[in-house]
Amino acid sequence: MEKLQINISNHRDSPDITLMVFKGDLDAGMVKRIEREFAKLNALGRILIIADFSRVKFISSPVVGELMGCRERLIEKGGNLILIKLSKDIRQKFELMGANQVFDVSTDEKTAISKLYWENQNKPDEVNLSFTPNLNLVPNIRTFISNIVLQKGYPHKDVFRIETIVDEICNNAIEHGENGENDEIKLKCLIDKFKIDLRVTNKTNDKNVTQLQQLIDNEDKSNPQQDSKRGRGIRLVKMLSSSLKVEISRQGTMVQITKYKEKETHPEGGLNAGTIKS
Amino acid sequence: MKNSIKLTFPGKLEYIPAIRKFVSGVAMSNKFSNKFAFRLEIIVDEICNNAVQHGSLSAAAQVEVLVNIDLDAMNISVSDSGGKMKDIKRLKDVLALTNKEEIEGKFERGRGMDIVKTLSSDIHLNVLPNGRTEIKVIKFRENLQNPNGKVTN
């Protein structure tokens, strides 16, 4: 049996994450030592941990049990333990024990870090798009954003509503903004487990500034007497969003929307249950 | 009107299906054929996979995709934060080879880029001054001969 070594360090690119590299055999005699190492980390508030098993050939059942306990204690504090680079033999052992149903396992550090940030830190992913103001592009853009949202596990109802929102705000930006060949529209999307933030910015068409401001003001005052056909888009976006903010000036127009994920009453069977649309 | 799009996304494989569908959708909206759009989708899939797997080594890495649509061609550029020197060199070597057997013999993992070479009108690899690695591809509309004499299919 190869003597166990445990190398513990802060991850070089993500120092809030601890990397534990195990080398050697994890036999039953190592349980206490593993418990001590995790307890030390827990006491220091180091609760996001990646355990690298690339140099481990053998793991005993008591050690697997101990790791499950350590993971539970991390989760109680809002952290997690992700295992990476398990050999084929160890993966098979995990399957036999049912441990693969308990642990998060990744192939590499980068994937494990992304999982920890997404699940435990609620760190959003950022997607940015800038494009020439051409109505032709809007269907592709709205489908693109909705495919991302679907991939991230949002329910279909939210996906369609977000697609509708993107369609409206992009159309508005093109129709009411400057749309010369050198102009561009920017769409920033921040998505996390609970919500999506969308921000569209464009150069304002001088002739439309007053008109646009009136539309927003009328909408704020819920004044149905005004030209109701022209305000329907904004009204629709307001109805579908959790919040809407519009800033109009001669320098530019910015529309910012937040949409919280709605809780599914009839779950469709886990994450990523949808199919990417063309 | 000439269309151009710039897109940045996290260096994660899960984004690639949506990215490739987006680019092929843009091609079809601009009256390129279904065949063209599908082949473009394959190109985008390969070079984005490369960018994510070899060029986005940290969790914070972002991949940038530029799409320029002309009347008769689409220009795609994908850049990443720059991977290991050995991977960049291997990519350069694959792109320089013209013999299929040589590519398969020398580079077990070179088939993806060989596919991109076959489907594109032209392809270039650049290491940018900011350290990013960029792959630029141009694909002409079907049955057009590009300046290099290669007929696109």
GROMACS .gro file of C-alpha atoms in nm:
model
  431
    1MET     CA    1   0.000   0.000   0.000
    2GLU     CA    2   0.132   0.343  -0.098
    3LYS     CA    3   0.147   0.590   0.192
    4LEU     CA    4  -0.111   0.866   0.166
    5GLN     CA    5  -0.009   1.225   0.098
    6ILE     CA    6  -0.260   1.511   0.101
    7ASN     CA    7  -0.155   1.838  -0.059
    8ILE     CA    8  -0.385   2.130   0.032
    9SER     CA    9  -0.369   2.472  -0.132
   10ASN     CA   10  -0.581   2.764  -0.250
   11HIS     CA   11  -0.657   2.728  -0.620
   12ARG     CA   12  -0.419   2.952  -0.816
   13ASP     CA   13  -0.693   3.115  -1.032
   14SER     CA   14  -0.979   3.098  -0.781
   15PRO     CA   15  -0.826   3.147  -0.436
   16ASP     CA   16  -1.161   3.117  -0.260
   17ILE     CA   17  -1.162   2.750  -0.361
   18THR     CA   18  -0.944   2.489  -0.188
   19LEU     CA   19  -0.772   2.219  -0.389
   20MET     CA   20  -0.697   1.892  -0.206
   21VAL     CA   21  -0.472   1.660  -0.403
   22PHE     CA   22  -0.468   1.303  -0.272
   23LYS     CA   23  -0.176   1.078  -0.356
   24GLY     CA   24  -0.152   0.715  -0.248
   25ASP     CA   25  -0.399   0.459  -0.117
   26LEU     CA   26  -0.702   0.562   0.082
   27ASP     CA   27  -0.738   0.261   0.310
   28ALA     CA   28  -0.959   0.241   0.621
   29GLY     CA   29  -0.673   0.362   0.843
   30MET     CA   30  -0.681   0.702   0.672
   31VAL     CA   31  -1.034   0.789   0.788
   32LYS     CA   32  -0.928   0.985   1.097
   33ARG     CA   33  -0.665   1.180   0.908
   34ILE     CA   34  -0.912   1.279   0.636
   35GLU     CA   35  -1.165   1.383   0.899
   36ARG     CA   36  -0.901   1.606   1.068
   37GLU     CA   37  -0.800   1.776   0.742
   38PHE     CA   38  -1.158   1.858   0.652
   39ALA     CA   39  -1.230   1.979   1.005
   40LYS     CA   40  -0.933   2.219   0.984
   41LEU     CA   41  -1.059   2.359   0.656
   42ASN     CA   42  -1.411   2.391   0.790
   43ALA     CA   43  -1.283   2.584   1.092
   44LEU     CA   44  -1.102   2.826   0.858
   45GLY     CA   45  -1.424   2.882   0.663
   46ARG     CA   46  -1.285   2.704   0.357
   47ILE     CA   47  -1.604   2.539   0.242
   48LEU     CA   48  -1.561   2.521  -0.136
   49ILE     CA   49  -1.338   2.220  -0.196
   50ILE     CA   50  -1.218   2.027  -0.499
   51ALA     CA   51  -1.062   1.686  -0.427
   52ASP     CA   52  -0.824   1.563  -0.696
   53PHE     CA   53  -0.804   1.182  -0.719
   54SER     CA   54  -0.578   1.156  -1.024
   55ARG     CA   55  -0.305   0.990  -0.817
   56VAL     CA   56  -0.527   0.758  -0.618
   57LYS     CA   57  -0.549   0.393  -0.716
   58PHE     CA   58  -0.740   0.252  -0.421
   59ILE     CA   59  -1.017   0.388  -0.198
   60SER     CA   60  -1.180   0.190   0.081
   61SER     CA   61  -1.551   0.198   0.168
   62PRO     CA   62  -1.496   0.358   0.513
   63VAL     CA   63  -1.311   0.647   0.340
   64VAL     CA   64  -1.598   0.692   0.094
   65GLY     CA   65  -1.834   0.705   0.391
   66GLU     CA   66  -1.611   0.963   0.565
   67LEU     CA   67  -1.601   1.179   0.251
   68MET     CA   68  -1.982   1.169   0.239
   69GLY     CA   69  -1.992   1.295   0.596
   70CYS     CA   70  -1.738   1.571   0.524
   71ARG     CA   71  -1.940   1.677   0.222
   72GLU     CA   72  -2.259   1.695   0.429
   73ARG     CA   73  -2.092   1.921   0.685
   74LEU     CA   74  -1.970   2.151   0.405
   75ILE     CA   75  -2.315   2.169   0.251
   76GLU     CA   76  -2.466   2.265   0.588
   77LYS     CA   77  -2.244   2.574   0.574
   78GLY     CA   78  -2.333   2.656   0.214
   79GLY     CA   79  -2.028   2.488   0.065
   80ASN     CA   80  -1.964   2.171  -0.133
   81LEU     CA   81  -1.707   1.904  -0.218
   82ILE     CA   82  -1.651   1.808  -0.583
   83LEU     CA   83  -1.435   1.510  -0.679
   84ILE     CA   84  -1.229   1.521  -0.996
   85LYS     CA   85  -1.024   1.283  -1.209
   86LEU     CA   86  -1.148   0.957  -1.061
   87SER     CA   87  -0.991   0.650  -1.220
   88LYS     CA   88  -1.214   0.397  -1.395
   89ASP     CA   89  -1.179   0.150  -1.104
   90ILE     CA   90  -1.277   0.410  -0.846
   91ARG     CA   91  -1.572   0.525  -1.056
   92GLN     CA   92  -1.693   0.165  -1.074
   93LYS     CA   93  -1.657   0.128  -0.699
   94PHE     CA   94  -1.860   0.447  -0.649
   95GLU     CA   95  -2.133   0.310  -0.874
   96LEU     CA   96  -2.145  -0.017  -0.680
   97MET     CA   97  -2.174   0.174  -0.353
   98GLY     CA   98  -2.427   0.421  -0.492
   99ALA     CA   99  -2.180   0.699  -0.407
  100ASN     CA  100  -2.207   0.837  -0.761
  101GLN     CA  101  -2.564   0.942  -0.668
  102VAL     CA  102  -2.429   1.146  -0.377
  103PHE     CA  103  -2.111   1.312  -0.500
  104ASP     CA  104  -2.063   1.571  -0.771
  105VAL     CA  105  -1.791   1.438  -0.997
  106SER     CA  106  -1.614   1.636  -1.270
  107THR     CA  107  -1.345   1.552  -1.521
  108ASP     CA  108  -1.130   1.859  -1.453
  109GLU     CA  109  -1.069   2.157  -1.222
  110LYS     CA  110  -1.226   2.417  -1.453
  111THR     CA  111  -1.560   2.234  -1.471
  112ALA     CA  112  -1.559   2.178  -1.095
  113ILE     CA  113  -1.490   2.548  -1.030
  114SER     CA  114  -1.774   2.651  -1.263
  115LYS     CA  115  -2.010   2.415  -1.078
  116LEU     CA  116  -1.910   2.551  -0.738
  117TYR     CA  117  -1.952   2.910  -0.850
  118TRP     CA  118  -2.288   2.842  -1.014
  119GLU     CA  119  -2.439   2.623  -0.740
  120ASN     CA  120  -2.284   2.755  -0.421
  121GLN     CA  121  -2.186   3.116  -0.489
  122ASN     CA  122  -2.464   3.197  -0.730
  123LYS     CA  123  -2.210   3.366  -0.954
  124PRO     CA  124  -2.378   3.468  -1.280
  125ASP     CA  125  -2.261   3.378  -1.628
  126GLU     CA  126  -2.222   3.675  -1.860
  127VAL     CA  127  -2.303   3.675  -2.230
  128ASN     CA  128  -2.257   3.989  -2.439
  129LEU     CA  129  -2.387   4.054  -2.785
  130SER     CA  130  -2.340   4.360  -3.005
  131PHE     CA  131  -2.494   4.379  -3.349
  132THR     CA  132  -2.584   4.611  -3.635
  133PRO     CA  133  -2.940   4.741  -3.599
  134ASN     CA  134  -3.110   4.509  -3.843
  135LEU     CA  135  -3.457   4.364  -3.771
  136ASN     CA  136  -3.350   4.054  -3.965
  137LEU     CA  137  -3.125   3.954  -3.675
  138VAL     CA  138  -3.387   3.975  -3.401
  139PRO     CA  139  -3.543   3.627  -3.442
  140ASN     CA  140  -3.199   3.467  -3.421
  141ILE     CA  141  -3.105   3.673  -3.116
  142ARG     CA  142  -3.421   3.592  -2.925
  143THR     CA  143  -3.384   3.220  -3.005
  144PHE     CA  144  -3.021   3.233  -2.896
  145ILE     CA  145  -3.102   3.384  -2.556
  146SER     CA  146  -3.393   3.145  -2.504
  147ASN     CA  147  -3.168   2.846  -2.587
  148ILE     CA  148  -2.919   2.961  -2.324
  149VAL     CA  149  -3.190   3.001  -2.065
  150LEU     CA  150  -3.328   2.656  -2.149
  151GLN     CA  151  -2.981   2.504  -2.119
  152LYS     CA  152  -2.948   2.661  -1.775
  153GLY     CA  153  -3.254   2.471  -1.655
  154TYR     CA  154  -3.519   2.743  -1.658
  155PRO     CA  155  -3.875   2.611  -1.706
  156HIS     CA  156  -4.030   2.634  -2.053
  157LYS     CA  157  -4.279   2.899  -1.946
  158ASP     CA  158  -3.997   3.131  -1.838
  159VAL     CA  159  -3.800   3.051  -2.152
  160PHE     CA  160  -4.083   3.165  -2.376
  161ARG     CA  161  -4.144   3.479  -2.172
  162ILE     CA  162  -3.777   3.571  -2.183
  163GLU     CA  163  -3.778   3.516  -2.559
  164THR     CA  164  -4.074   3.752  -2.587
  165ILE     CA  165  -3.898   4.014  -2.374
  166VAL     CA  166  -3.580   3.996  -2.582
  167ASP     CA  167  -3.782   4.024  -2.901
  168GLU     CA  168  -3.962   4.336  -2.779
  169ILE     CA  169  -3.663   4.521  -2.642
  170CYS     CA  170  -3.444   4.447  -2.944
  171ASN     CA  171  -3.717   4.550  -3.187
  172ASN     CA  172  -3.768   4.871  -2.991
  173ALA     CA  173  -3.397   4.949  -2.989
  174ILE     CA  174  -3.382   4.911  -3.368
  175GLU     CA  175  -3.706   5.092  -3.447
  176HIS     CA  176  -3.652   5.388  -3.215
  177GLY     CA  177  -3.274   5.415  -3.214
  178GLU     CA  178  -3.013   5.521  -3.466
  179ASN     CA  179  -2.979   5.247  -3.723
  180GLY     CA  180  -2.698   5.345  -3.954
  181GLU     CA  181  -2.432   5.100  -4.069
  182ASN     CA  182  -2.187   5.218  -3.802
  183ASP     CA  183  -2.438   5.207  -3.521
  184GLU     CA  184  -2.468   4.909  -3.296
  185ILE     CA  185  -2.696   4.770  -3.032
  186LYS     CA  186  -2.556   4.605  -2.723
  187LEU     CA  187  -2.728   4.330  -2.530
  188LYS     CA  188  -2.580   4.218  -2.199
  189CYS     CA  189  -2.717   3.908  -2.033
  190LEU     CA  190  -2.632   3.803  -1.676
  191ILE     CA  191  -2.785   3.471  -1.581
  192ASP     CA  192  -2.770   3.288  -1.251
  193LYS     CA  193  -2.968   3.011  -1.084
  194PHE     CA  194  -3.250   3.241  -0.984
  195LYS     CA  195  -3.280   3.521  -1.235
  196ILE     CA  196  -3.176   3.675  -1.561
  197ASP     CA  197  -3.076   4.040  -1.608
  198LEU     CA  198  -3.096   4.182  -1.959
  199ARG     CA  199  -2.966   4.520  -2.057
  200VAL     CA  200  -3.005   4.668  -2.405
  201THR     CA  201  -2.828   4.990  -2.496
  202ASN     CA  202  -2.835   5.183  -2.821
  203LYS     CA  203  -2.782   5.530  -2.961
  204THR     CA  204  -3.102   5.732  -2.942
  205ASN     CA  205  -3.257   5.878  -3.254
  206ASP     CA  206  -3.291   6.251  -3.170
  207LYS     CA  207  -3.631   6.276  -3.335
  208ASN     CA  208  -3.767   5.995  -3.119
  209VAL     CA  209  -3.639   6.105  -2.778
  210THR     CA  210  -3.944   6.307  -2.682
  211GLN     CA  211  -4.184   6.049  -2.824
  212LEU     CA  212  -4.011   5.765  -2.640
  213GLN     CA  213  -4.007   5.952  -2.313
  214GLN     CA  214  -4.379   6.019  -2.350
  215LEU     CA  215  -4.449   5.651  -2.408
  216ILE     CA  216  -4.260   5.557  -2.091
  217ASP     CA  217  -4.422   5.835  -1.888
  218ASN     CA  218  -4.770   5.736  -2.007
  219GLU     CA  219  -4.701   5.377  -1.920
  220ASP     CA  220  -4.587   5.482  -1.572
  221LYS     CA  221  -4.907   5.678  -1.524
  222SER     CA  222  -5.113   5.387  -1.661
  223ASN     CA  223  -5.288   5.630  -1.890
  224PRO     CA  224  -5.501   5.432  -2.133
  225GLN     CA  225  -5.619   5.744  -2.313
  226GLN     CA  226  -5.288   5.793  -2.486
  227ASP     CA  227  -5.194   5.621  -2.811
  228SER     CA  228  -5.239   5.271  -2.665
  229LYS     CA  229  -5.120   5.085  -2.973
  230ARG     CA  230  -4.773   5.236  -2.946
  231GLY     CA  231  -4.726   5.143  -2.582
  232ARG     CA  232  -4.824   4.777  -2.604
  233GLY     CA  233  -4.469   4.649  -2.636
  234ILE     CA  234  -4.351   4.820  -2.320
  235ARG     CA  235  -4.666   4.713  -2.140
  236LEU     CA  236  -4.607   4.354  -2.242
  237VAL     CA  237  -4.244   4.364  -2.127
  238LYS     CA  238  -4.351   4.510  -1.793
  239MET     CA  239  -4.610   4.234  -1.748
  240LEU     CA  240  -4.360   3.960  -1.822
  241SER     CA  241  -4.066   4.098  -1.622
  242SER     CA  242  -4.000   4.117  -1.251
  243SER     CA  243  -3.864   4.469  -1.299
  244LEU     CA  244  -3.810   4.717  -1.581
  245LYS     CA  245  -3.596   5.029  -1.593
  246VAL     CA  246  -3.565   5.265  -1.887
  247GLU     CA  247  -3.324   5.558  -1.920
  248ILE     CA  248  -3.348   5.781  -2.223
  249SER     CA  249  -3.117   6.068  -2.308
  250ARG     CA  250  -2.969   6.221  -2.621
  251GLN     CA  251  -2.655   6.014  -2.553
  252GLY     CA  252  -2.830   5.683  -2.552
  253THR     CA  253  -3.116   5.464  -2.443
  254MET     CA  254  -3.083   5.187  -2.189
  255VAL     CA  255  -3.349   4.932  -2.107
  256GLN     CA  256  -3.282   4.700  -1.813
  257ILE     CA  257  -3.498   4.405  -1.725
  258THR     CA  258  -3.484   4.149  -1.448
  259LYS     CA  259  -3.682   3.828  -1.466
  260TYR     CA  260  -3.685   3.587  -1.175
  261LYS     CA  261  -3.723   3.218  -1.241
  262GLU     CA  262  -4.071   3.101  -1.153
  263LYS     CA  263  -4.106   2.792  -0.941
  264GLU     CA  264  -4.232   2.501  -1.140
  265THR     CA  265  -4.548   2.341  -1.003
  266HIS     CA  266  -4.507   2.036  -1.224
  267PRO     CA  267  -4.132   1.971  -1.264
  268GLU     CA  268  -4.045   1.820  -1.602
  269GLY     CA  269  -3.790   1.580  -1.465
  270GLY     CA  270  -3.475   1.765  -1.373
  271LEU     CA  271  -3.241   2.018  -1.527
  272ASN     CA  272  -3.177   2.060  -1.895
  273ALA     CA  273  -3.497   1.880  -1.981
  274GLY     CA  274  -3.549   2.097  -2.289
  275THR     CA  275  -3.419   2.069  -2.644
  276ILE     CA  276  -3.219   2.347  -2.808
  277LYS     CA  277  -3.424   2.525  -3.077
  278SER     CA  278  -3.301   2.609  -3.422
  279MET     CA  279  -2.667   4.654  -4.527
  280LYS     CA  280  -2.363   4.467  -4.407
  281ASN     CA  281  -2.436   4.284  -4.084
  282SER     CA  282  -2.187   4.223  -3.809
  283ILE     CA  283  -2.223   4.055  -3.472
  284LYS     CA  284  -1.987   4.028  -3.178
  285LEU     CA  285  -2.060   3.775  -2.910
  286THR     CA  286  -1.873   3.681  -2.593
  287PHE     CA  287  -1.959   3.383  -2.376
  288PRO     CA  288  -1.805   3.192  -2.082
  289GLY     CA  289  -1.553   2.925  -2.183
  290LYS     CA  290  -1.795   2.639  -2.112
  291LEU     CA  291  -1.898   2.361  -2.349
  292GLU     CA  292  -2.266   2.397  -2.258
  293TYR     CA  293  -2.289   2.723  -2.457
  294ILE     CA  294  -2.172   2.576  -2.783
  295PRO     CA  295  -2.500   2.427  -2.914
  296ALA     CA  296  -2.672   2.764  -2.875
  297ILE     CA  297  -2.379   2.948  -3.038
  298ARG     CA  298  -2.361   2.724  -3.342
  299LYS     CA  299  -2.741   2.733  -3.391
  300PHE     CA  300  -2.729   3.111  -3.367
  301VAL     CA  301  -2.463   3.146  -3.637
  302SER     CA  302  -2.634   2.901  -3.873
  303GLY     CA  303  -2.965   3.082  -3.812
  304VAL     CA  304  -2.802   3.412  -3.906
  305ALA     CA  305  -2.671   3.252  -4.226
  306MET     CA  306  -3.019   3.134  -4.324
  307SER     CA  307  -3.172   3.473  -4.243
  308ASN     CA  308  -2.922   3.620  -4.488
  309LYS     CA  309  -3.034   3.390  -4.769
  310PHE     CA  310  -2.750   3.142  -4.752
  311SER     CA  311  -2.869   2.790  -4.829
  312ASN     CA  312  -2.956   2.520  -4.574
  313LYS     CA  313  -2.648   2.327  -4.685
  314PHE     CA  314  -2.425   2.629  -4.632
  315ALA     CA  315  -2.580   2.699  -4.293
  316PHE     CA  316  -2.534   2.342  -4.174
  317ARG     CA  317  -2.171   2.329  -4.282
  318LEU     CA  318  -2.111   2.662  -4.115
  319GLU     CA  319  -2.265   2.516  -3.800
  320ILE     CA  320  -2.014   2.232  -3.809
  321ILE     CA  321  -1.727   2.481  -3.852
  322VAL     CA  322  -1.844   2.695  -3.560
  323ASP     CA  323  -1.893   2.387  -3.342
  324GLU     CA  324  -1.538   2.265  -3.403
  325ILE     CA  325  -1.357   2.592  -3.352
  326CYS     CA  326  -1.563   2.685  -3.045
  327ASN     CA  327  -1.495   2.342  -2.894
  328ASN     CA  328  -1.125   2.402  -2.951
  329ALA     CA  329  -1.146   2.746  -2.796
  330VAL     CA  330  -1.322   2.613  -2.486
  331GLN     CA  331  -1.124   2.294  -2.435
  332HIS     CA  332  -0.776   2.418  -2.517
  333GLY     CA  333  -0.794   2.795  -2.502
  334SER     CA  334  -1.004   2.864  -2.194
  335LEU     CA  335  -0.797   2.729  -1.911
  336SER     CA  336  -0.945   2.933  -1.626
  337ALA     CA  337  -1.306   2.938  -1.510
  338ALA     CA  338  -1.320   3.314  -1.579
  339ALA     CA  339  -1.214   3.280  -1.943
  340GLN     CA  340  -1.440   3.425  -2.211
  341VAL     CA  341  -1.456   3.321  -2.576
  342GLU     CA  342  -1.525   3.587  -2.839
  343VAL     CA  343  -1.702   3.517  -3.168
  344LEU     CA  344  -1.715   3.774  -3.448
  345VAL     CA  345  -1.950   3.721  -3.740
  346ASN     CA  346  -1.938   3.943  -4.048
  347ILE     CA  347  -2.194   3.881  -4.317
  348ASP     CA  348  -2.121   3.995  -4.671
  349LEU     CA  349  -2.335   3.940  -4.977
  350ASP     CA  350  -2.139   3.634  -5.085
  351ALA     CA  351  -1.952   3.518  -4.778
  352MET     CA  352  -1.953   3.482  -4.406
  353ASN     CA  353  -1.645   3.564  -4.203
  354ILE     CA  354  -1.616   3.399  -3.862
  355SER     CA  355  -1.348   3.470  -3.606
  356VAL     CA  356  -1.326   3.286  -3.273
  357SER     CA  357  -1.071   3.395  -3.015
  358ASP     CA  358  -0.989   3.260  -2.670
  359SER     CA  359  -0.762   3.369  -2.386
  360GLY     CA  360  -0.482   3.152  -2.523
  361GLY     CA  361  -0.399   2.798  -2.426
  362LYS     CA  362  -0.075   2.612  -2.372
  363MET     CA  363   0.201   2.676  -2.625
  364LYS     CA  364   0.211   2.308  -2.724
  365ASP     CA  365  -0.160   2.315  -2.816
  366ILE     CA  366  -0.120   2.633  -3.023
  367LYS     CA  367   0.181   2.481  -3.200
  368ARG     CA  368  -0.011   2.159  -3.267
  369LEU     CA  369  -0.299   2.360  -3.414
  370LYS     CA  370  -0.061   2.557  -3.636
  371ASP     CA  371   0.097   2.233  -3.754
  372VAL     CA  372  -0.240   2.076  -3.837
  373LEU     CA  373  -0.346   2.383  -4.035
  374ALA     CA  374  -0.019   2.382  -4.226
  375LEU     CA  375  -0.052   2.020  -4.338
  376THR     CA  376  -0.235   1.943  -4.659
  377ASN     CA  377  -0.212   1.564  -4.657
  378LYS     CA  378  -0.505   1.396  -4.478
  379GLU     CA  379  -0.310   1.081  -4.390
  380GLU     CA  380  -0.031   1.291  -4.247
  381ILE     CA  381  -0.277   1.475  -4.024
  382GLU     CA  382  -0.439   1.154  -3.898
  383GLY     CA  383  -0.104   0.987  -3.850
  384LYS     CA  384   0.059   1.275  -3.672
  385PHE     CA  385  -0.230   1.421  -3.481
  386GLU     CA  386  -0.483   1.191  -3.325
  387ARG     CA  387  -0.686   1.494  -3.229
  388GLY     CA  388  -0.638   1.688  -3.554
  389ARG     CA  389  -0.943   1.555  -3.736
  390GLY     CA  390  -1.169   1.833  -3.614
  391MET     CA  391  -0.955   2.104  -3.769
  392ASP     CA  392  -0.918   1.895  -4.083
  393ILE     CA  393  -1.298   1.900  -4.111
  394VAL     CA  394  -1.296   2.279  -4.067
  395LYS     CA  395  -1.032   2.314  -4.340
  396THR     CA  396  -1.237   2.098  -4.576
  397LEU     CA  397  -1.558   2.295  -4.521
  398SER     CA  398  -1.408   2.646  -4.524
  399SER     CA  399  -1.290   2.858  -4.814
  400ASP     CA  400  -0.995   2.979  -4.608
  401ILE     CA  401  -0.867   2.951  -4.251
  402HIS     CA  402  -0.599   3.130  -4.048
  403LEU     CA  403  -0.459   3.101  -3.698
  404ASN     CA  404  -0.327   3.416  -3.530
  405VAL     CA  405  -0.176   3.481  -3.190
  406LEU     CA  406  -0.288   3.835  -3.107
  407PRO     CA  407  -0.075   4.098  -2.927
  408ASN     CA  408  -0.296   4.065  -2.618
  409GLY     CA  409  -0.211   3.694  -2.595
  410ARG     CA  410  -0.542   3.570  -2.731
  411THR     CA  411  -0.546   3.296  -2.992
  412GLU     CA  412  -0.773   3.359  -3.289
  413ILE     CA  413  -0.899   3.133  -3.566
  414LYS     CA  414  -1.044   3.313  -3.867
  415VAL     CA  415  -1.253   3.134  -4.122
  416ILE     CA  416  -1.417   3.256  -4.438
  417LYS     CA  417  -1.684   3.061  -4.621
  418PHE     CA  418  -1.803   3.179  -4.962
  419ARG     CA  419  -2.149   3.119  -5.095
  420GLU     CA  420  -2.180   2.793  -5.292
  421ASN     CA  421  -2.020   2.759  -5.633
  422LEU     CA  422  -1.823   3.079  -5.594
  423GLN     CA  423  -1.452   3.063  -5.653
  424ASN     CA  424  -1.256   3.245  -5.385
  425PRO     CA  425  -0.943   3.448  -5.465
  426ASN     CA  426  -0.727   3.143  -5.381
  427GLY     CA  427  -0.894   2.947  -5.657
  428LYS     CA  428  -1.080   2.712  -5.425
  429VAL     CA  429  -1.439   2.651  -5.527
  430THR     CA  430  -1.671   2.639  -5.231
  431ASN     CA  431  -1.916   2.353  -5.202
   0.00000   0.00000   0.00000
